[in-house]
Amino acid sequence: MSLPPSAGGRLAVLRTHLSLSPAMASEKAAALAATPSDGPTIFDKIIKREIPANIVYEDEQVLAFRDIAPQAPIHILIIPKIRDGLTGLSKAEERHCEILGRLLYTAKLVAKQEGLEDGFRIVINDGPTGGQSVYHLHIHLLGGRQMDWPPG
Ligand code: AMP
């Protein structure tokens, strides 16, 4: 069935407004499919070097590596090497204050290392509604393009 040109035009506009990019759609699907859990995650395998990762920074407490599905020219994940109950930010307790500060400070260090002099964004997704898919606390560091607001 063919649509009159005006209807076809409206549909195209609707599609443009409503459609998600494949990357956005798969991230959302991954977050909704993930079960919040304190079991091991893929990040444990990266920490133990059981699977490859593009590591850009490491110290005794923190590891930073490039996201496998980058949402910006620079997209790096910053994680505590020892999760210590921090499956997500919502599980943070007073005892985590030091590592939380360390993660944020590392984001700044890595941003500088990556040459993000003009700015960057950090993101922490929490829980299914927040779009979290890996239950090991991580900061997303995004940069290298102009960011939009609000995020999706
Ligand atoms: P979130 O959705 O906030 O939990 O973020 C998890 C992130 O981990 C996503 O951006 C994924 O692309 C990323 N990711 C998953 N597996 C890997 C991996 N093996 N190496 C690097 N990044 C990964």
Tab-separated table of N, CA and C and ligand atoms in Angstrom:
chain	number	residue	atom	x	y	z
A	1	MET	N	0.837	-1.186	0.000
A	1	MET	CA	0.000	0.000	0.000
A	1	MET	C	0.881	1.249	0.000
A	2	SER	N	0.575	2.166	-0.913
A	2	SER	CA	1.392	3.380	-0.901
A	2	SER	C	0.655	4.505	-0.182
A	3	LEU	N	1.373	5.333	0.511
A	3	LEU	CA	0.797	6.431	1.280
A	3	LEU	C	0.868	7.710	0.470
A	4	PRO	N	-0.078	8.619	0.682
A	4	PRO	CA	0.056	9.922	0.032
A	4	PRO	C	1.346	10.594	0.491
A	5	PRO	N	1.956	11.423	-0.369
A	5	PRO	CA	3.253	12.016	-0.037
A	5	PRO	C	3.246	12.719	1.317
A	6	SER	N	2.138	13.391	1.677
A	6	SER	CA	2.131	14.138	2.943
A	6	SER	C	2.233	13.173	4.122
A	7	ALA	N	1.503	12.016	4.040
A	7	ALA	CA	1.554	11.034	5.134
A	7	ALA	C	2.946	10.422	5.229
A	8	GLY	N	3.526	10.135	4.073
A	8	GLY	CA	4.872	9.561	4.068
A	8	GLY	C	5.865	10.497	4.723
A	9	GLY	N	5.719	11.780	4.437
A	9	GLY	CA	6.615	12.778	5.033
A	9	GLY	C	6.477	12.815	6.534
A	10	ARG	N	5.230	12.770	7.009
A	10	ARG	CA	5.009	12.807	8.470
A	10	ARG	C	5.622	11.584	9.136
A	11	LEU	N	5.450	10.435	8.469
A	11	LEU	CA	6.023	9.199	9.033
A	11	LEU	C	7.539	9.292	9.143
A	12	ALA	N	8.144	9.851	8.100
A	12	ALA	CA	9.607	9.968	8.123
A	12	ALA	C	10.045	10.856	9.287
A	13	VAL	N	9.284	11.964	9.497
A	13	VAL	CA	9.632	12.870	10.603
A	13	VAL	C	9.476	12.136	11.927
A	14	LEU	N	8.348	11.398	12.070
A	14	LEU	CA	8.117	10.637	13.304
A	14	LEU	C	9.243	9.649	13.558
A	15	ARG	N	9.609	8.940	12.479
A	15	ARG	CA	10.668	7.943	12.624
A	15	ARG	C	11.963	8.597	13.117
A	16	THR	N	12.258	9.766	12.522
A	16	THR	CA	13.473	10.473	12.908
A	16	THR	C	13.436	10.815	14.387
A	17	HIS	N	12.245	11.259	14.855
A	17	HIS	CA	12.157	11.674	16.251
A	17	HIS	C	12.137	10.502	17.220
A	18	LEU	N	11.519	9.407	16.801
A	18	LEU	CA	11.304	8.310	17.750
A	18	LEU	C	12.387	7.247	17.717
A	19	SER	N	13.082	7.130	16.604
A	19	SER	CA	13.970	5.973	16.501
A	19	SER	C	15.215	6.161	17.354
A	20	LEU	N	15.726	5.043	17.833
A	20	LEU	CA	16.972	5.023	18.589
A	20	LEU	C	18.060	4.548	17.656
A	21	SER	N	19.275	5.046	17.856
A	21	SER	CA	20.380	4.500	17.082
A	21	SER	C	20.569	3.058	17.542
A	22	PRO	N	21.171	2.195	16.685
A	22	PRO	CA	21.377	0.808	17.109
A	22	PRO	C	22.142	0.722	18.418
A	23	ALA	N	23.154	1.593	18.592
A	23	ALA	CA	23.952	1.530	19.834
A	23	ALA	C	23.092	1.874	21.037
A	24	MET	N	22.254	2.940	20.923
A	24	MET	CA	21.396	3.317	22.039
A	24	MET	C	20.421	2.204	22.359
A	25	ALA	N	19.849	1.608	21.305
A	25	ALA	CA	18.862	0.556	21.510
A	25	ALA	C	19.492	-0.642	22.195
A	26	SER	N	20.716	-1.011	21.792
A	26	SER	CA	21.310	-2.217	22.367
A	26	SER	C	21.755	-1.958	23.805
A	27	GLU	N	22.198	-0.752	24.118
A	27	GLU	CA	22.564	-0.421	25.488
A	27	GLU	C	21.346	-0.527	26.397
A	28	LYS	N	20.236	0.037	25.907
A	28	LYS	CA	18.999	0.006	26.689
A	28	LYS	C	18.547	-1.440	26.881
A	29	ALA	N	18.621	-2.222	25.810
A	29	ALA	CA	18.212	-3.624	25.895
A	29	ALA	C	19.109	-4.374	26.874
A	30	ALA	N	20.409	-4.092	26.823
A	30	ALA	CA	21.357	-4.771	27.730
A	30	ALA	C	21.038	-4.411	29.178
A	31	ALA	N	20.717	-3.143	29.408
A	31	ALA	CA	20.418	-2.711	30.781
A	31	ALA	C	19.145	-3.379	31.281
A	32	LEU	N	18.145	-3.471	30.418
A	32	LEU	CA	16.883	-4.072	30.850
A	32	LEU	C	17.019	-5.582	31.027
A	33	ALA	N	17.929	-6.175	30.256
A	33	ALA	CA	18.120	-7.633	30.344
A	33	ALA	C	18.988	-8.014	31.540
A	34	ALA	N	19.823	-7.084	32.000
A	34	ALA	CA	20.762	-7.410	33.082
A	34	ALA	C	20.013	-7.562	34.395
A	35	THR	N	20.410	-8.571	35.160
A	35	THR	CA	19.813	-8.769	36.475
A	35	THR	C	20.743	-8.164	37.513
A	36	PRO	N	20.239	-7.197	38.290
A	36	PRO	CA	21.097	-6.663	39.344
A	36	PRO	C	21.568	-7.798	40.244
A	37	SER	N	22.875	-7.891	40.414
A	37	SER	CA	23.419	-9.034	41.151
A	37	SER	C	24.772	-8.673	41.718
A	38	ASP	N	25.162	-9.395	42.780
A	38	ASP	CA	26.512	-9.158	43.288
A	38	ASP	C	27.443	-10.292	42.880
A	39	GLY	N	27.063	-11.029	41.837
A	39	GLY	CA	27.942	-12.073	41.300
A	39	GLY	C	29.045	-11.456	40.449
A	40	PRO	N	29.978	-12.315	39.998
A	40	PRO	CA	31.076	-11.818	39.171
A	40	PRO	C	30.552	-11.190	37.877
A	41	THR	N	31.316	-10.251	37.359
A	41	THR	CA	30.929	-9.618	36.090
A	41	THR	C	32.093	-9.713	35.114
A	42	ILE	N	31.816	-9.256	33.907
A	42	ILE	CA	32.843	-9.229	32.859
A	42	ILE	C	34.043	-8.371	33.284
A	43	PHE	N	33.798	-7.398	34.161
A	43	PHE	CA	34.898	-6.531	34.586
A	43	PHE	C	35.905	-7.302	35.458
A	44	ASP	N	35.444	-8.321	36.190
A	44	ASP	CA	36.401	-9.160	36.945
A	44	ASP	C	37.383	-9.821	35.993
A	45	LYS	N	36.879	-10.263	34.856
A	45	LYS	CA	37.752	-10.929	33.871
A	45	LYS	C	38.763	-9.938	33.304
A	46	ILE	N	38.324	-8.688	33.149
A	46	ILE	CA	39.262	-7.659	32.648
A	46	ILE	C	40.325	-7.384	33.709
A	47	ILE	N	39.897	-7.261	34.957
A	47	ILE	CA	40.854	-7.005	36.049
A	47	ILE	C	41.882	-8.138	36.121
A	48	LYS	N	41.410	-9.384	35.961
A	48	LYS	CA	42.316	-10.550	36.064
A	48	LYS	C	43.036	-10.842	34.758
A	49	ARG	N	42.818	-9.994	33.750
A	49	ARG	CA	43.443	-10.167	32.419
A	49	ARG	C	43.031	-11.490	31.775
A	50	GLU	N	41.811	-11.945	32.092
A	50	GLU	CA	41.323	-13.183	31.462
A	50	GLU	C	40.717	-12.897	30.086
A	51	ILE	N	40.295	-11.647	29.883
A	51	ILE	CA	39.875	-11.227	28.547
A	51	ILE	C	40.593	-9.914	28.240
A	52	PRO	N	40.789	-9.641	26.946
A	52	PRO	CA	41.537	-8.430	26.610
A	52	PRO	C	40.725	-7.169	26.840
A	53	ALA	N	41.420	-6.117	27.142
A	53	ALA	CA	40.796	-4.792	27.232
A	53	ALA	C	41.868	-3.775	26.881
A	54	ASN	N	41.405	-2.653	26.392
A	54	ASN	CA	42.331	-1.576	26.046
A	54	ASN	C	42.505	-0.681	27.277
A	55	ILE	N	43.464	-1.057	28.098
A	55	ILE	CA	43.658	-0.370	29.386
A	55	ILE	C	44.447	0.921	29.159
A	56	VAL	N	43.918	2.012	29.720
A	56	VAL	CA	44.572	3.311	29.524
A	56	VAL	C	45.173	3.851	30.819
A	57	TYR	N	44.770	3.284	31.949
A	57	TYR	CA	45.288	3.762	33.240
A	57	TYR	C	45.113	2.648	34.258
A	58	GLU	N	46.115	2.542	35.145
A	58	GLU	CA	46.001	1.568	36.225
A	58	GLU	C	46.836	2.019	37.406
A	59	ASP	N	46.288	1.859	38.590
A	59	ASP	CA	47.103	1.990	39.794
A	59	ASP	C	46.658	0.886	40.752
A	60	GLU	N	47.012	0.980	42.005
A	60	GLU	CA	46.699	-0.115	42.929
A	60	GLU	C	45.200	-0.325	43.112
A	61	GLN	N	44.445	0.772	43.024
A	61	GLN	CA	43.016	0.694	43.355
A	61	GLN	C	42.076	0.754	42.163
A	62	VAL	N	42.560	1.316	41.072
A	62	VAL	CA	41.655	1.696	39.985
A	62	VAL	C	42.170	1.185	38.643
A	63	LEU	N	41.226	0.828	37.778
A	63	LEU	CA	41.567	0.436	36.404
A	63	LEU	C	40.683	1.248	35.458
A	64	ALA	N	41.262	1.706	34.351
A	64	ALA	CA	40.478	2.429	33.341
A	64	ALA	C	40.767	1.822	31.980
A	65	PHE	N	39.712	1.560	31.230
A	65	PHE	CA	39.868	0.923	29.917
A	65	PHE	C	38.805	1.448	28.968
A	66	ARG	N	39.074	1.340	27.676
A	66	ARG	CA	38.141	1.867	26.670
A	66	ARG	C	36.890	0.986	26.600
A	67	ASP	N	35.742	1.662	26.501
A	67	ASP	CA	34.471	0.944	26.381
A	67	ASP	C	34.439	0.202	25.047
A	68	ILE	N	33.918	-1.004	25.088
A	68	ILE	CA	33.892	-1.848	23.889
A	68	ILE	C	32.867	-1.331	22.859
A	69	ALA	N	31.913	-0.536	23.324
A	69	ALA	CA	30.881	0.021	22.424
A	69	ALA	C	30.836	1.537	22.631
A	70	PRO	N	31.856	2.234	22.142
A	70	PRO	CA	31.991	3.657	22.477
A	70	PRO	C	30.825	4.509	21.976
A	71	GLN	N	30.409	5.417	22.853
A	71	GLN	CA	29.313	6.344	22.529
A	71	GLN	C	29.845	7.742	22.222
A	72	ALA	N	31.142	7.871	22.150
A	72	ALA	CA	31.802	9.136	21.825
A	72	ALA	C	33.209	8.767	21.355
A	73	PRO	N	33.907	9.699	20.686
A	73	PRO	CA	35.265	9.370	20.220
A	73	PRO	C	36.161	8.873	21.350
A	74	ILE	N	36.003	9.448	22.533
A	74	ILE	CA	36.685	8.918	23.723
A	74	ILE	C	35.607	8.404	24.668
A	75	HIS	N	35.676	7.140	25.024
A	75	HIS	CA	34.707	6.562	25.965
A	75	HIS	C	35.465	5.544	26.804
A	76	ILE	N	35.692	5.911	28.037
A	76	ILE	CA	36.532	5.101	28.929
A	76	ILE	C	35.742	4.769	30.192
A	77	LEU	N	35.918	3.565	30.684
A	77	LEU	CA	35.284	3.140	31.932
A	77	LEU	C	36.325	3.127	33.036
A	78	ILE	N	35.957	3.669	34.176
A	78	ILE	CA	36.871	3.743	35.317
A	78	ILE	C	36.246	2.942	36.449
A	79	ILE	N	36.956	1.935	36.918
A	79	ILE	CA	36.364	1.008	37.890
A	79	ILE	C	37.289	0.799	39.089
A	80	PRO	N	36.694	0.479	40.242
A	80	PRO	CA	37.533	0.045	41.363
A	80	PRO	C	37.984	-1.395	41.100
A	81	LYS	N	39.248	-1.711	41.407
A	81	LYS	CA	39.718	-3.081	41.190
A	81	LYS	C	39.055	-4.043	42.171
A	82	ILE	N	38.786	-3.531	43.368
A	82	ILE	CA	38.073	-4.351	44.352
A	82	ILE	C	36.676	-3.776	44.485
A	83	ARG	N	35.679	-4.573	44.164
A	83	ARG	CA	34.310	-4.037	44.120
A	83	ARG	C	33.770	-3.772	45.521
A	84	ASP	N	34.068	-4.638	46.449
A	84	ASP	CA	33.716	-4.416	47.855
A	84	ASP	C	32.249	-3.985	48.019
A	85	GLY	N	31.353	-4.695	47.357
A	85	GLY	CA	29.920	-4.405	47.519
A	85	GLY	C	29.397	-3.315	46.608
A	86	LEU	N	30.301	-2.629	45.916
A	86	LEU	CA	29.849	-1.530	45.051
A	86	LEU	C	29.400	-2.075	43.698
A	87	THR	N	28.277	-2.781	43.726
A	87	THR	CA	27.717	-3.220	42.444
A	87	THR	C	27.223	-2.003	41.664
A	88	GLY	N	26.807	-0.983	42.393
A	88	GLY	CA	26.374	0.269	41.777
A	88	GLY	C	26.460	1.374	42.810
A	89	LEU	N	26.289	2.600	42.354
A	89	LEU	CA	26.428	3.733	43.279
A	89	LEU	C	25.390	3.673	44.393
A	90	SER	N	24.226	3.125	44.086
A	90	SER	CA	23.170	3.065	45.108
A	90	SER	C	23.550	2.176	46.280
A	91	LYS	N	24.592	1.370	46.120
A	91	LYS	CA	25.035	0.493	47.215
A	91	LYS	C	26.167	1.126	48.028
A	92	ALA	N	26.508	2.361	47.710
A	92	ALA	CA	27.631	3.004	48.401
A	92	ALA	C	27.326	3.200	49.874
A	93	GLU	N	28.363	2.994	50.684
A	93	GLU	CA	28.276	3.239	52.119
A	93	GLU	C	29.412	4.187	52.494
A	94	GLU	N	29.336	4.664	53.715
A	94	GLU	CA	30.340	5.616	54.197
A	94	GLU	C	31.767	5.131	53.930
A	95	ARG	N	31.983	3.828	54.118
A	95	ARG	CA	33.346	3.285	53.971
A	95	ARG	C	33.853	3.391	52.528
A	96	HIS	N	32.955	3.661	51.583
A	96	HIS	CA	33.366	3.739	50.185
A	96	HIS	C	33.796	5.146	49.758
A	97	CYS	N	33.697	6.093	50.677
A	97	CYS	CA	33.954	7.491	50.280
A	97	CYS	C	35.328	7.667	49.638
A	98	GLU	N	36.316	6.982	50.185
A	98	GLU	CA	37.666	7.187	49.656
A	98	GLU	C	37.782	6.665	48.213
A	99	ILE	N	37.277	5.473	47.970
A	99	ILE	CA	37.405	4.929	46.607
A	99	ILE	C	36.525	5.729	45.629
A	100	LEU	N	35.375	6.226	46.110
A	100	LEU	CA	34.528	7.032	45.217
A	100	LEU	C	35.268	8.302	44.797
A	101	GLY	N	35.940	8.919	45.743
A	101	GLY	CA	36.731	10.108	45.410
A	101	GLY	C	37.869	9.762	44.466
A	102	ARG	N	38.494	8.637	44.712
A	102	ARG	CA	39.614	8.184	43.881
A	102	ARG	C	39.150	7.948	42.431
A	103	LEU	N	37.962	7.374	42.279
A	103	LEU	CA	37.434	7.131	40.925
A	103	LEU	C	37.202	8.456	40.193
A	104	LEU	N	36.615	9.412	40.898
A	104	LEU	CA	36.361	10.718	40.274
A	104	LEU	C	37.671	11.402	39.902
A	105	TYR	N	38.620	11.341	40.820
A	105	TYR	CA	39.899	11.989	40.544
A	105	TYR	C	40.587	11.309	39.354
A	106	THR	N	40.451	9.987	39.277
A	106	THR	CA	41.036	9.269	38.141
A	106	THR	C	40.385	9.711	36.835
A	107	ALA	N	39.085	9.972	36.879
A	107	ALA	CA	38.397	10.451	35.669
A	107	ALA	C	39.060	11.738	35.186
A	108	LYS	N	39.367	12.616	36.118
A	108	LYS	CA	40.034	13.874	35.752
A	108	LYS	C	41.415	13.604	35.161
A	109	LEU	N	42.165	12.681	35.801
A	109	LEU	CA	43.514	12.367	35.300
A	109	LEU	C	43.460	11.791	33.886
A	110	VAL	N	42.520	10.875	33.689
A	110	VAL	CA	42.432	10.209	32.380
A	110	VAL	C	41.948	11.203	31.320
A	111	ALA	N	41.028	12.085	31.705
A	111	ALA	CA	40.562	13.107	30.757
A	111	ALA	C	41.750	13.947	30.279
A	112	LYS	N	42.603	14.303	31.203
A	112	LYS	CA	43.785	15.100	30.834
A	112	LYS	C	44.710	14.277	29.937
A	113	GLN	N	44.914	13.031	30.334
A	113	GLN	CA	45.774	12.127	29.554
A	113	GLN	C	45.261	11.968	28.120
A	114	GLU	N	43.923	12.002	27.977
A	114	GLU	CA	43.308	11.822	26.659
A	114	GLU	C	43.213	13.130	25.878
A	115	GLY	N	43.673	14.218	26.497
A	115	GLY	CA	43.671	15.507	25.805
A	115	GLY	C	42.315	16.188	25.746
A	116	LEU	N	41.457	15.882	26.709
A	116	LEU	CA	40.101	16.455	26.684
A	116	LEU	C	40.110	17.820	27.382
A	117	GLU	N	40.898	18.721	26.830
A	117	GLU	CA	41.088	20.032	27.461
A	117	GLU	C	39.811	20.869	27.417
A	118	ASP	N	38.976	20.665	26.398
A	118	ASP	CA	37.791	21.507	26.233
A	118	ASP	C	36.594	21.016	27.029
A	119	GLY	N	36.741	19.875	27.643
A	119	GLY	CA	35.632	19.375	28.459
A	119	GLY	C	35.335	17.913	28.200
A	120	PHE	N	34.531	17.381	29.047
A	120	PHE	CA	34.163	15.957	28.971
A	120	PHE	C	32.927	15.753	29.822
A	121	ARG	N	32.393	14.553	29.770
A	121	ARG	CA	31.234	14.220	30.614
A	121	ARG	C	31.533	12.937	31.361
A	122	ILE	N	31.096	12.877	32.613
A	122	ILE	CA	31.144	11.599	33.312
A	122	ILE	C	29.702	11.185	33.619
A	123	VAL	N	29.489	9.879	33.593
A	123	VAL	CA	28.155	9.310	33.777
A	123	VAL	C	28.292	8.091	34.674
A	124	ILE	N	27.341	7.952	35.597
A	124	ILE	CA	27.214	6.695	36.338
A	124	ILE	C	25.769	6.239	36.177
A	125	ASN	N	25.582	5.140	35.504
A	125	ASN	CA	24.242	4.565	35.388
A	125	ASN	C	23.997	3.689	36.611
A	126	ASP	N	22.785	3.763	37.145
A	126	ASP	CA	22.487	2.935	38.326
A	126	ASP	C	21.144	2.224	38.159
A	127	GLY	N	21.216	0.906	38.237
A	127	GLY	CA	19.991	0.094	38.212
A	127	GLY	C	19.363	0.024	36.832
A	128	PRO	N	18.344	-0.813	36.697
A	128	PRO	CA	17.713	-1.014	35.388
A	128	PRO	C	17.177	0.290	34.787
A	129	THR	N	16.511	1.101	35.594
A	129	THR	CA	15.947	2.339	35.057
A	129	THR	C	17.046	3.327	34.692
A	130	GLY	N	18.148	3.262	35.433
A	130	GLY	CA	19.276	4.143	35.128
A	130	GLY	C	20.131	3.669	33.967
A	131	GLY	N	19.801	2.505	33.411
A	131	GLY	CA	20.530	2.016	32.240
A	131	GLY	C	21.790	1.248	32.565
A	132	GLN	N	21.889	0.714	33.789
A	132	GLN	CA	23.096	-0.052	34.154
A	132	GLN	C	23.009	-1.472	33.618
A	133	SER	N	24.093	-1.927	33.007
A	133	SER	CA	24.098	-3.306	32.497
A	133	SER	C	25.183	-4.158	33.141
A	134	VAL	N	26.202	-3.537	33.727
A	134	VAL	CA	27.260	-4.303	34.393
A	134	VAL	C	27.279	-3.882	35.862
A	135	TYR	N	27.121	-4.878	36.748
A	135	TYR	CA	26.957	-4.571	38.176
A	135	TYR	C	28.281	-4.609	38.928
A	136	HIS	N	29.151	-3.742	38.484
A	136	HIS	CA	30.436	-3.434	39.128
A	136	HIS	C	30.571	-1.936	38.893
A	137	LEU	N	30.516	-1.156	39.961
A	137	LEU	CA	30.471	0.306	39.801
A	137	LEU	C	31.488	0.789	38.770
A	138	HIS	N	31.053	1.658	37.889
A	138	HIS	CA	31.967	2.231	36.901
A	138	HIS	C	31.531	3.635	36.537
A	139	ILE	N	32.524	4.449	36.287
A	139	ILE	CA	32.283	5.798	35.768
A	139	ILE	C	32.557	5.765	34.270
A	140	HIS	N	31.601	6.262	33.504
A	140	HIS	CA	31.850	6.463	32.078
A	140	HIS	C	32.495	7.843	31.913
A	141	LEU	N	33.599	7.898	31.206
A	141	LEU	CA	34.211	9.170	30.816
A	141	LEU	C	34.030	9.304	29.305
A	142	LEU	N	33.303	10.334	28.908
A	142	LEU	CA	32.984	10.532	27.488
A	142	LEU	C	33.523	11.875	27.030
A	143	GLY	N	34.095	11.894	25.849
A	143	GLY	CA	34.599	13.162	25.334
A	143	GLY	C	34.937	13.064	23.864
A	144	GLY	N	35.371	14.200	23.330
A	144	GLY	CA	35.767	14.230	21.924
A	144	GLY	C	34.657	14.648	20.988
A	145	ARG	N	33.500	14.972	21.543
A	145	ARG	CA	32.404	15.530	20.727
A	145	ARG	C	31.565	16.427	21.631
A	146	GLN	N	30.746	17.272	20.995
A	146	GLN	CA	29.845	18.117	21.783
A	146	GLN	C	28.754	17.244	22.405
A	147	MET	N	28.561	17.372	23.702
A	147	MET	CA	27.519	16.598	24.390
A	147	MET	C	26.175	17.313	24.307
A	148	ASP	N	25.122	16.523	24.291
A	148	ASP	CA	23.759	17.063	24.294
A	148	ASP	C	23.191	17.007	25.695
A	149	TRP	N	22.151	17.786	25.925
A	149	TRP	CA	21.428	17.714	27.192
A	149	TRP	C	19.947	17.873	26.898
A	150	PRO	N	19.039	17.094	27.478
A	150	PRO	CA	19.326	16.027	28.425
A	150	PRO	C	19.815	14.770	27.726
A	151	PRO	N	20.546	13.913	28.482
A	151	PRO	CA	20.925	12.621	27.916
A	151	PRO	C	19.682	11.757	27.729
A	152	GLY	N	19.762	10.765	26.904
A	152	GLY	CA	18.588	9.922	26.605
A	152	GLY	C	18.233	9.011	27.755
B	1	AMP	P1	26.486	0.377	32.004
B	1	AMP	O1	25.445	0.167	30.946
B	1	AMP	O2	26.480	1.756	32.595
B	1	AMP	O3	26.426	-0.712	33.058
B	1	AMP	O4	27.868	0.276	31.262
B	1	AMP	C1	28.512	-0.930	30.981
B	1	AMP	C2	29.457	-0.638	29.878
B	1	AMP	O5	30.381	-1.698	29.791
B	1	AMP	C3	28.803	-0.492	28.511
B	1	AMP	O6	29.055	0.801	27.993
B	1	AMP	C4	29.480	-1.586	27.690
B	1	AMP	O7	29.710	-1.215	26.356
B	1	AMP	C5	30.754	-1.810	28.456
B	1	AMP	N1	31.362	-3.111	28.288
B	1	AMP	C6	30.768	-4.318	28.417
B	1	AMP	N2	31.660	-5.304	28.226
B	1	AMP	C7	32.848	-4.693	27.982
B	1	AMP	C8	34.164	-5.170	27.700
B	1	AMP	N3	34.440	-6.481	27.619
B	1	AMP	N4	35.147	-4.259	27.501
B	1	AMP	C9	34.889	-2.948	27.567
B	1	AMP	N5	33.662	-2.437	27.834
B	1	AMP	C10	32.659	-3.304	28.030
